Tab-separated table of C-alpha atoms in Angstrom:
chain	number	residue	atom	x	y	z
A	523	UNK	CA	64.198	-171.973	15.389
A	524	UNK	CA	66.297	-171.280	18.671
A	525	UNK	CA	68.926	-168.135	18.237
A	526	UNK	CA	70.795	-169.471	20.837
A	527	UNK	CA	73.223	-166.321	20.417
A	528	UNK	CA	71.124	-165.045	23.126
A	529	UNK	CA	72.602	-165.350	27.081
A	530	UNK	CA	68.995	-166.642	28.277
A	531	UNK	CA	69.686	-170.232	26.224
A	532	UNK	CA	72.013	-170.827	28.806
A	533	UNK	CA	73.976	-172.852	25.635
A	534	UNK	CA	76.564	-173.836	28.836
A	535	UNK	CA	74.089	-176.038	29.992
A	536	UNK	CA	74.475	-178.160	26.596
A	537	UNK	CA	77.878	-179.123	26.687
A	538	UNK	CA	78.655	-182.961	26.865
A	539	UNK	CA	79.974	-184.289	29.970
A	540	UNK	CA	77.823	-181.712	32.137
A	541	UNK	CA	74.434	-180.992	33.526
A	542	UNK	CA	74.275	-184.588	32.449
A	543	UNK	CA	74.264	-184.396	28.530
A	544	UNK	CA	75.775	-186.807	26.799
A	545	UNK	CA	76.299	-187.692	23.389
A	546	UNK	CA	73.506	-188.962	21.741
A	547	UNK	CA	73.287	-192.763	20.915
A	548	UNK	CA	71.035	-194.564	18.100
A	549	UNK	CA	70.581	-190.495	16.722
A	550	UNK	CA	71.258	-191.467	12.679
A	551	UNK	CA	70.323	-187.951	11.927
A	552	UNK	CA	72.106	-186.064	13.693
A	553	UNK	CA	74.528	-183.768	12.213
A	554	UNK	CA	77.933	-182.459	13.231
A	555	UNK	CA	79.080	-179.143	12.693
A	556	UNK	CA	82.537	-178.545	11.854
A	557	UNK	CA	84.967	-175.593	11.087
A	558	UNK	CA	86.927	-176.811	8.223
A	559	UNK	CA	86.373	-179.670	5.849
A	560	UNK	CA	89.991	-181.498	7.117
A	561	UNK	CA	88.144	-181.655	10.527
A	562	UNK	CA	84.751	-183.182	9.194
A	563	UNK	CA	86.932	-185.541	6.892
A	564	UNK	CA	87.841	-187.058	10.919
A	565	UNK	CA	84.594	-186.603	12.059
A	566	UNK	CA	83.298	-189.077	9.263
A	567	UNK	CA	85.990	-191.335	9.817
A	568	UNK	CA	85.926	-191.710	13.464
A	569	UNK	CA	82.008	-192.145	13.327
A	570	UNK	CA	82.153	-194.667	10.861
A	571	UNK	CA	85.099	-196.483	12.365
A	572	UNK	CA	82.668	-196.827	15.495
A	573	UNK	CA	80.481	-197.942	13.370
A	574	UNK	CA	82.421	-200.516	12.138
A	575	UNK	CA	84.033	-201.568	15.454
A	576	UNK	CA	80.476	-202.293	16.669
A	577	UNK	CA	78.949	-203.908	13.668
A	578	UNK	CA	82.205	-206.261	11.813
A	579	UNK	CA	83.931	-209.194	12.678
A	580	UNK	CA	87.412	-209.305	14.028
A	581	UNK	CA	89.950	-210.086	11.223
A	582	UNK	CA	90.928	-213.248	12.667
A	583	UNK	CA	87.455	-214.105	13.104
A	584	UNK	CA	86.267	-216.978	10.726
A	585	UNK	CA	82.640	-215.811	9.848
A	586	UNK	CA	82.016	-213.291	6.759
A	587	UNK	CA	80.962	-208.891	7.045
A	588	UNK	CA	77.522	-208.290	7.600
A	589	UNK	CA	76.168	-207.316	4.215
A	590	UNK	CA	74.644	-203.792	5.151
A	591	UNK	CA	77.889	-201.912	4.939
A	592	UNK	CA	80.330	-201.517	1.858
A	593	UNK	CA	83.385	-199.832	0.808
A	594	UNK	CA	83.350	-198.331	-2.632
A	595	UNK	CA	87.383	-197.256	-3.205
A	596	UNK	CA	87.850	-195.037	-6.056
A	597	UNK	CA	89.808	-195.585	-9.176
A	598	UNK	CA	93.136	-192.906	-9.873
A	599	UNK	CA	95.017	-192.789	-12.519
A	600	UNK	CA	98.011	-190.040	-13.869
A	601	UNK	CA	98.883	-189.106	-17.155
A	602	UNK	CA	102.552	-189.928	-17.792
A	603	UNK	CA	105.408	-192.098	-19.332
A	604	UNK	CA	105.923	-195.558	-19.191
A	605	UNK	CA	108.364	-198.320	-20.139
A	606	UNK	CA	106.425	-201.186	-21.837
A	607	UNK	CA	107.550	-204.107	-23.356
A	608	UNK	CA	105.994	-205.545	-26.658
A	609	UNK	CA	107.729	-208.657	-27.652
A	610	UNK	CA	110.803	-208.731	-25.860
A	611	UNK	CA	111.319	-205.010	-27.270
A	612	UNK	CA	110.963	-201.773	-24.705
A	613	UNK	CA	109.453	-198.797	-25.605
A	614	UNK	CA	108.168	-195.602	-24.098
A	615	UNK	CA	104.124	-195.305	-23.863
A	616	UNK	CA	102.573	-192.177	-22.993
A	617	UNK	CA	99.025	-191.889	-21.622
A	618	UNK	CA	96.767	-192.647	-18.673
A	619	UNK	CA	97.963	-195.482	-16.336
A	620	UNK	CA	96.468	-196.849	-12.919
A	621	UNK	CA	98.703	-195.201	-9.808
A	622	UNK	CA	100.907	-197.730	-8.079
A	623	UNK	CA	99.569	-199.972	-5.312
A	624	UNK	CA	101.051	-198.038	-3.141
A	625	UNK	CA	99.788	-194.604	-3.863
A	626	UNK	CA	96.597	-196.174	-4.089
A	627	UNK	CA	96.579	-197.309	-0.470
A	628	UNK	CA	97.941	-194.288	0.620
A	629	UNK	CA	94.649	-191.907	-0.838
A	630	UNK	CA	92.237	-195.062	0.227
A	631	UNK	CA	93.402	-195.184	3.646
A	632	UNK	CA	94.965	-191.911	4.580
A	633	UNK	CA	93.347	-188.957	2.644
A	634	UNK	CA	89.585	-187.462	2.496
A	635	UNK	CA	87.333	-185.607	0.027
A	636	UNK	CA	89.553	-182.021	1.303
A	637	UNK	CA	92.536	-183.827	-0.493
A	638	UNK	CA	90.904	-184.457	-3.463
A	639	UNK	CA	89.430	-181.546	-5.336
A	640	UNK	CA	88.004	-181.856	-9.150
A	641	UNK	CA	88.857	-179.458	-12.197
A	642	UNK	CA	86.305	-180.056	-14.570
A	643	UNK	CA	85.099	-176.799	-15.761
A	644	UNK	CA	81.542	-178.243	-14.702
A	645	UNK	CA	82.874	-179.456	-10.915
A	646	UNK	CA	85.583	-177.707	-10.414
A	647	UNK	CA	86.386	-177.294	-6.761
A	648	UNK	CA	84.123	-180.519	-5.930
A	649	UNK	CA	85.068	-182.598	-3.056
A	650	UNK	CA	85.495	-186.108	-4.337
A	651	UNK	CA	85.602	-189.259	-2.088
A	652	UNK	CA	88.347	-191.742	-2.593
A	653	UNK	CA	86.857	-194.653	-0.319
A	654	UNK	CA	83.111	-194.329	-0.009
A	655	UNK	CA	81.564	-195.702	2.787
A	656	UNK	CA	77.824	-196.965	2.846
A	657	UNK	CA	74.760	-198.607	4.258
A	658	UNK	CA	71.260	-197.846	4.321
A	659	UNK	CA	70.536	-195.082	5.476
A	660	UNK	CA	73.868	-193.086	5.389
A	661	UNK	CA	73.935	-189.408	4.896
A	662	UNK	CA	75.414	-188.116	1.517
A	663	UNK	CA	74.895	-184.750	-0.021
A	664	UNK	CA	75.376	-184.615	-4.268
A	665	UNK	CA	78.495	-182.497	-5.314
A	666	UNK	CA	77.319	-181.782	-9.257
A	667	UNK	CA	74.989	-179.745	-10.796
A	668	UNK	CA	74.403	-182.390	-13.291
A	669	UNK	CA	70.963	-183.461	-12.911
A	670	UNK	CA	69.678	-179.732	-12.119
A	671	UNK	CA	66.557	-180.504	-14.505
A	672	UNK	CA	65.640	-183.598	-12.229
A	673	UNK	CA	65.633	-181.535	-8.722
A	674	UNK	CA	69.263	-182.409	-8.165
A	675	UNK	CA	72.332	-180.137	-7.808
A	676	UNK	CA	75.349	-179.301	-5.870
A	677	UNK	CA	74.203	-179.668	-2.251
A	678	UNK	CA	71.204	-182.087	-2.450
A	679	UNK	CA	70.881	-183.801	0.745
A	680	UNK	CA	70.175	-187.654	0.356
A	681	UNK	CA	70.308	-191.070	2.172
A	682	UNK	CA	71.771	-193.996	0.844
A	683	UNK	CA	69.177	-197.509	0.009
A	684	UNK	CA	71.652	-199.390	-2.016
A	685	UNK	CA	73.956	-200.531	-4.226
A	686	UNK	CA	73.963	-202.741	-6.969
A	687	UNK	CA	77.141	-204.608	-7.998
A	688	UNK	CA	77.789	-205.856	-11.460
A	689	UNK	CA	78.319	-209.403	-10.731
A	690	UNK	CA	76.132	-209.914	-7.499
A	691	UNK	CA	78.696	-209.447	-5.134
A	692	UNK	CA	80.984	-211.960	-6.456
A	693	UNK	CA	83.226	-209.374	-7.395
A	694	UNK	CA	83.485	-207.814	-3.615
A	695	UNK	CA	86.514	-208.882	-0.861
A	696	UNK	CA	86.698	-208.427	2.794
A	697	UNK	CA	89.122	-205.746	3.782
A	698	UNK	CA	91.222	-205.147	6.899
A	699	UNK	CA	89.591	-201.797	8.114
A	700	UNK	CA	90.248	-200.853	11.693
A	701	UNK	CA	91.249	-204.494	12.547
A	702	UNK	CA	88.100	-205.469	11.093
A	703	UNK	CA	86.524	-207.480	7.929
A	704	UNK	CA	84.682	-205.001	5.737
A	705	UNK	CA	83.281	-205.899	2.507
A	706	UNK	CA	85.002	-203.768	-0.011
A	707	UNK	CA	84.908	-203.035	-4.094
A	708	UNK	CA	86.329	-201.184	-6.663
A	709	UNK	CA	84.241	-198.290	-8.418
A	710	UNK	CA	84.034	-200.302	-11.830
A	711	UNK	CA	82.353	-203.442	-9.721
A	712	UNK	CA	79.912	-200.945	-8.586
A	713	UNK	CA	76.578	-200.645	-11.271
A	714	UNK	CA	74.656	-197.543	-9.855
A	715	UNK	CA	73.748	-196.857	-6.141
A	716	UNK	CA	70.099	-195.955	-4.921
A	717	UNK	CA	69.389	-192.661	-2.679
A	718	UNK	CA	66.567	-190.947	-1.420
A	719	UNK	CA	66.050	-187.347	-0.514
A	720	UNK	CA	66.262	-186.344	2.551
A	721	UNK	CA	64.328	-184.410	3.594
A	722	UNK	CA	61.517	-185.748	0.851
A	723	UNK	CA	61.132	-183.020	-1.860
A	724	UNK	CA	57.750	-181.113	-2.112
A	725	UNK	CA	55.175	-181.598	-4.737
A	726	UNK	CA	54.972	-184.781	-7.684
A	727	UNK	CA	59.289	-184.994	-7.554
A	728	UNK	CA	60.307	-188.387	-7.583
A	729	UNK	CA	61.258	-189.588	-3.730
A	730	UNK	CA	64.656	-191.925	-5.155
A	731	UNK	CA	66.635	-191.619	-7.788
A	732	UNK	CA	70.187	-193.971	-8.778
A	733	UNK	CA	73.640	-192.395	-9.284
A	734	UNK	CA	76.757	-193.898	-12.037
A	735	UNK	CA	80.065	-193.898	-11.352
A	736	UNK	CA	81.611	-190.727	-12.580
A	737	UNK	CA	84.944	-189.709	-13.871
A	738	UNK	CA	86.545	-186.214	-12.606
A	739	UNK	CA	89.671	-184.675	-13.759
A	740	UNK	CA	91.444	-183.738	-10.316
A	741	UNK	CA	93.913	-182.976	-7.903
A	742	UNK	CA	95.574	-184.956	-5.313
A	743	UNK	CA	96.715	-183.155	-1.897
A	744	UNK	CA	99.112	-185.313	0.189
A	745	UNK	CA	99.984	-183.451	3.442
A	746	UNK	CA	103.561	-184.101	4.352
A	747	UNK	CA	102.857	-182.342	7.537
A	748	UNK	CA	100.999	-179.339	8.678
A	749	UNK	CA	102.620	-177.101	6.495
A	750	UNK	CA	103.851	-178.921	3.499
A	751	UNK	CA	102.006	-180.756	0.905
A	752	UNK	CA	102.762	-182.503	-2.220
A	753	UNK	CA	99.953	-182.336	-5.229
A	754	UNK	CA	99.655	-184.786	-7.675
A	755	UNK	CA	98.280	-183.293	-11.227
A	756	UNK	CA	96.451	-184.311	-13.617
A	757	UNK	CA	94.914	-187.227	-12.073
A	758	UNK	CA	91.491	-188.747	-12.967
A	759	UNK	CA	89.260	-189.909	-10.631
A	760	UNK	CA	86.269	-192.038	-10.694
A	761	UNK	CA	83.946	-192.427	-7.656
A	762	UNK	CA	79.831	-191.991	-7.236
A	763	UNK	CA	79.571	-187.854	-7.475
A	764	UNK	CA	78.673	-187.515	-3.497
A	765	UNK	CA	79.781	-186.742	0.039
A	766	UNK	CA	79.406	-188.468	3.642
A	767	UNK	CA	77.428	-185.769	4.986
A	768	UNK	CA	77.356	-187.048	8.574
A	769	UNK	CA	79.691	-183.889	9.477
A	770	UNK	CA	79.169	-180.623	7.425
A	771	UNK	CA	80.728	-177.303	7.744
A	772	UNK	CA	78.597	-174.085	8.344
A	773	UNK	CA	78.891	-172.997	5.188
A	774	UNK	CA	76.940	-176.393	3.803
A	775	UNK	CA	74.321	-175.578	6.867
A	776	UNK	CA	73.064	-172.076	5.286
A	777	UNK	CA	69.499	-172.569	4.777
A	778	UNK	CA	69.109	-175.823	6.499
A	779	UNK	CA	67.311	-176.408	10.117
A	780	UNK	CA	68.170	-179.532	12.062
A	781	UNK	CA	66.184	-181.286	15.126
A	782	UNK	CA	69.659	-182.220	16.269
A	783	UNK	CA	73.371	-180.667	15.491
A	784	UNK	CA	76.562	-181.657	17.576
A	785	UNK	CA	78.647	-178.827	17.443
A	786	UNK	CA	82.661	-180.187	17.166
A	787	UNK	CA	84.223	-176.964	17.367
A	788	UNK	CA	84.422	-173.365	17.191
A	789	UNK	CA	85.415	-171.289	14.585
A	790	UNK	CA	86.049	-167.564	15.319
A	791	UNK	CA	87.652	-166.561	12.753
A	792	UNK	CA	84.680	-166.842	10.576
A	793	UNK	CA	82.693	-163.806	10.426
A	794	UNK	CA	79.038	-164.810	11.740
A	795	UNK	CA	80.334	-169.094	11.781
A	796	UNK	CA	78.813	-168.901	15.443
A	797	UNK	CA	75.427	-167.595	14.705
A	798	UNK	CA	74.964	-169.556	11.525
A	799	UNK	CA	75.424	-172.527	13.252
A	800	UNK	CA	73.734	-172.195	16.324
A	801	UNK	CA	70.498	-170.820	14.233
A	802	UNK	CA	70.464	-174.047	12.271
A	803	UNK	CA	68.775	-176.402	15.441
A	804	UNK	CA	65.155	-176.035	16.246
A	805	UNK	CA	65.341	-176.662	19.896
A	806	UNK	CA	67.705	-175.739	22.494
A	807	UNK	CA	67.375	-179.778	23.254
A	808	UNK	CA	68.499	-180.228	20.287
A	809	UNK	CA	72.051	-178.986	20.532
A	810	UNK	CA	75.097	-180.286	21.663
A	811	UNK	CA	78.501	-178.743	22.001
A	812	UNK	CA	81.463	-180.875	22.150
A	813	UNK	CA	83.675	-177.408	23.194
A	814	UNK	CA	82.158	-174.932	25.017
A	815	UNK	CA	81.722	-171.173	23.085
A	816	UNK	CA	83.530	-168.372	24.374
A	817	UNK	CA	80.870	-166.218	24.994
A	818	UNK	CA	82.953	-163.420	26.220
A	819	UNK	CA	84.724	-162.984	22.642
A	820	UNK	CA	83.649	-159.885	20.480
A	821	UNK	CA	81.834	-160.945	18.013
A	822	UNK	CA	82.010	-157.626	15.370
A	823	UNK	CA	79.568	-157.250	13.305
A	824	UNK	CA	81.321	-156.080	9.664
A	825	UNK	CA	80.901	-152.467	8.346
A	826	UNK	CA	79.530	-154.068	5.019
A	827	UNK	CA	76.524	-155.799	6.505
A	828	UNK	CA	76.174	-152.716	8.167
A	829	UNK	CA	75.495	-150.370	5.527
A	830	UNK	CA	73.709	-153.111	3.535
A	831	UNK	CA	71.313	-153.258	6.456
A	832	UNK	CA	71.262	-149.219	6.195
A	833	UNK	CA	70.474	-149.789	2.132
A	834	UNK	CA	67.886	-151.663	2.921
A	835	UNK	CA	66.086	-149.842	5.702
A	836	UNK	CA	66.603	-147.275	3.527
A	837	UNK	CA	65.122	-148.107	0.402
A	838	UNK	CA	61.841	-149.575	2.606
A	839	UNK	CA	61.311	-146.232	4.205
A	840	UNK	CA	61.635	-144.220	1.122
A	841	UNK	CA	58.325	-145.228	-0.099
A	842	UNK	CA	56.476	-144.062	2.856
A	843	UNK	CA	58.231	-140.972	2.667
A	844	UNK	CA	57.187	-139.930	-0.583
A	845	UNK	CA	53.379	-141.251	0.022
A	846	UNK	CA	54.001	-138.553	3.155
A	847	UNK	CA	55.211	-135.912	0.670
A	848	UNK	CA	59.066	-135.687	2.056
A	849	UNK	CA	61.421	-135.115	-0.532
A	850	UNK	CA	65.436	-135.967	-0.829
A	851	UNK	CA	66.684	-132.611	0.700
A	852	UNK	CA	64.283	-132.945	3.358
């Protein structure tokens, strides 16, 4: 594993668009590193709308979606009151009731997992999808702990095989996405979808394993603009309990070591963000940097860490100390 912290990697040398790097094409595992979850919500966009430019139809075009990608849109609804009318008679109706069309489209189209956060005492905090996009082998990473008995929790890296629709794909419509015809469904048309692990788990654990829809008591973050937002309580959601995981932040690539990692940005304001991502790719050929690092910022090392490191040391040495016959006051 490359620590790439060090001067002699000559990291410079990796950035796109010089010493003749480029981005990487036909590279389905390659991951990009991102500062915030907002920015690898646009990440996965942007790579699947490539996807999708290069891969669909025009929406004017008169022949069908190819069959290997699908959207899966989540369903919302609010508690709340309604009128309803019951033989010509109106009355009030409280309960759980469907958002409006319009609201709908709005979190389909314009809002990502970072706008949608559970609060289940089981998820809370987890990052739920409202349109999920798949085909085979897309990255996903499981948000519950659920299934911790079965090998899966929050965090399990996975790839997607399929999914299996109630009615056989009757129930699925193309979709204008991008300009393009994409073959799209709601959650409750979806049966269970099929994932493997990636990368395959150690020992007799089972390689694949299928996922339900699942419902979440959540939030709903609509941004306004950069400093304003507007939250929608008490909403329930139900999606498949996973992320895209084409993007991840550093915090998600603790403990994980990649053959290739595209690096979208810095963040500096994260103590040790730089060195935890940068330790995550095997090979100096392996990395990419979209923005080049600033290699003349200080990176400080915090007084904490310090004196944990002096704990440490500390407690190691002691035993040799006493097997010399040093005690405390010496």
């Amino acid at each position: 594993m490359t620590h790439c912290m060090d001067r002699s990697c000559k990291n410079e040398n990796r950035l796109i668009g010089t010493h003749s790097v480029t981005l990487p094409e036909n590279a389905p595992d390659a991951c990009y590193a991102c500062s915030t979850n907002k920015e690898r919500n646009g990440v996965t966009a942007a790579t699947y709308k490539k996807h999708i430019l290069e891969t669909h139809p025009d929406i004017s075009d008169h022949t069908s979606p190819p069959d290997h990608t699908l959207m899966i849109e989540a369903i919302i609804t609010n508690r709340g009151t309604w009128q309803q009318t019951d033989n010509n008679k109106r009355r009030k109706k409280r309960g759980r009731k469907q958002v409006s069309k319009a609201v709908h489209d709005t979190i389909i189209t314009q809002l990502g997992d970072d706008d949608i956060r559970a609060t289940d005492f089981t998820s809370k905090g987890a990052k739920i999808e409202p349109a999920l996009r798949l085909h085979p082998g897309s990255h996903l990473m499981c948000i519950t702990n659920d299934n911790l008995d079965q090998g899966r929790g929050n965090g399990t890296l996975c790839k997607c095989l399929r999914a299996k629709l109630k009615r056989n794909g009757q129930e699925r419509k193309w979709k204008n996405w991008d300009g393009k015809k994409v073959w799209t469904v709601s959650i409750d048309s979806v049966e269970w979808i099929e994932l493997e692990h990636y990368p395959p788990p150690h020992g007799n654990k089972a390689q694949t394993f299928k996922l339900t829809p699942q419902e979440f008591s959540a939030t709903i973050k609509f941004p306004l603009n950069q400093d304003i937002n507007i939250t929608l309580g008490n909403a329930t959601v139900t999606q498949f309990p996973v992320n895209s995981n084409i993007a991840t932040t550093g915090h998600k690539l603790q403990g994980t070591s990649k053959d290739m990692i595209i690096i979208n940005s810095w963040n500096y304001r994260c103590t040790n963000w730089v060195y935890v991502v940068l330790s995550r790719v095997r090979t100096r050929k392996g990395l990419f940097l979209i923005q080049p690092l600033d290699e003349q910022r200080q990176f400080i090392v915090p007084q904490e860490l310090i004196r944990f490191e002096q704990r440490l040391m500390e407690q190691k040495e002691r035993p040799i100390l006493d097997m010399l016959g040093y005690n405390q006051q010496d």
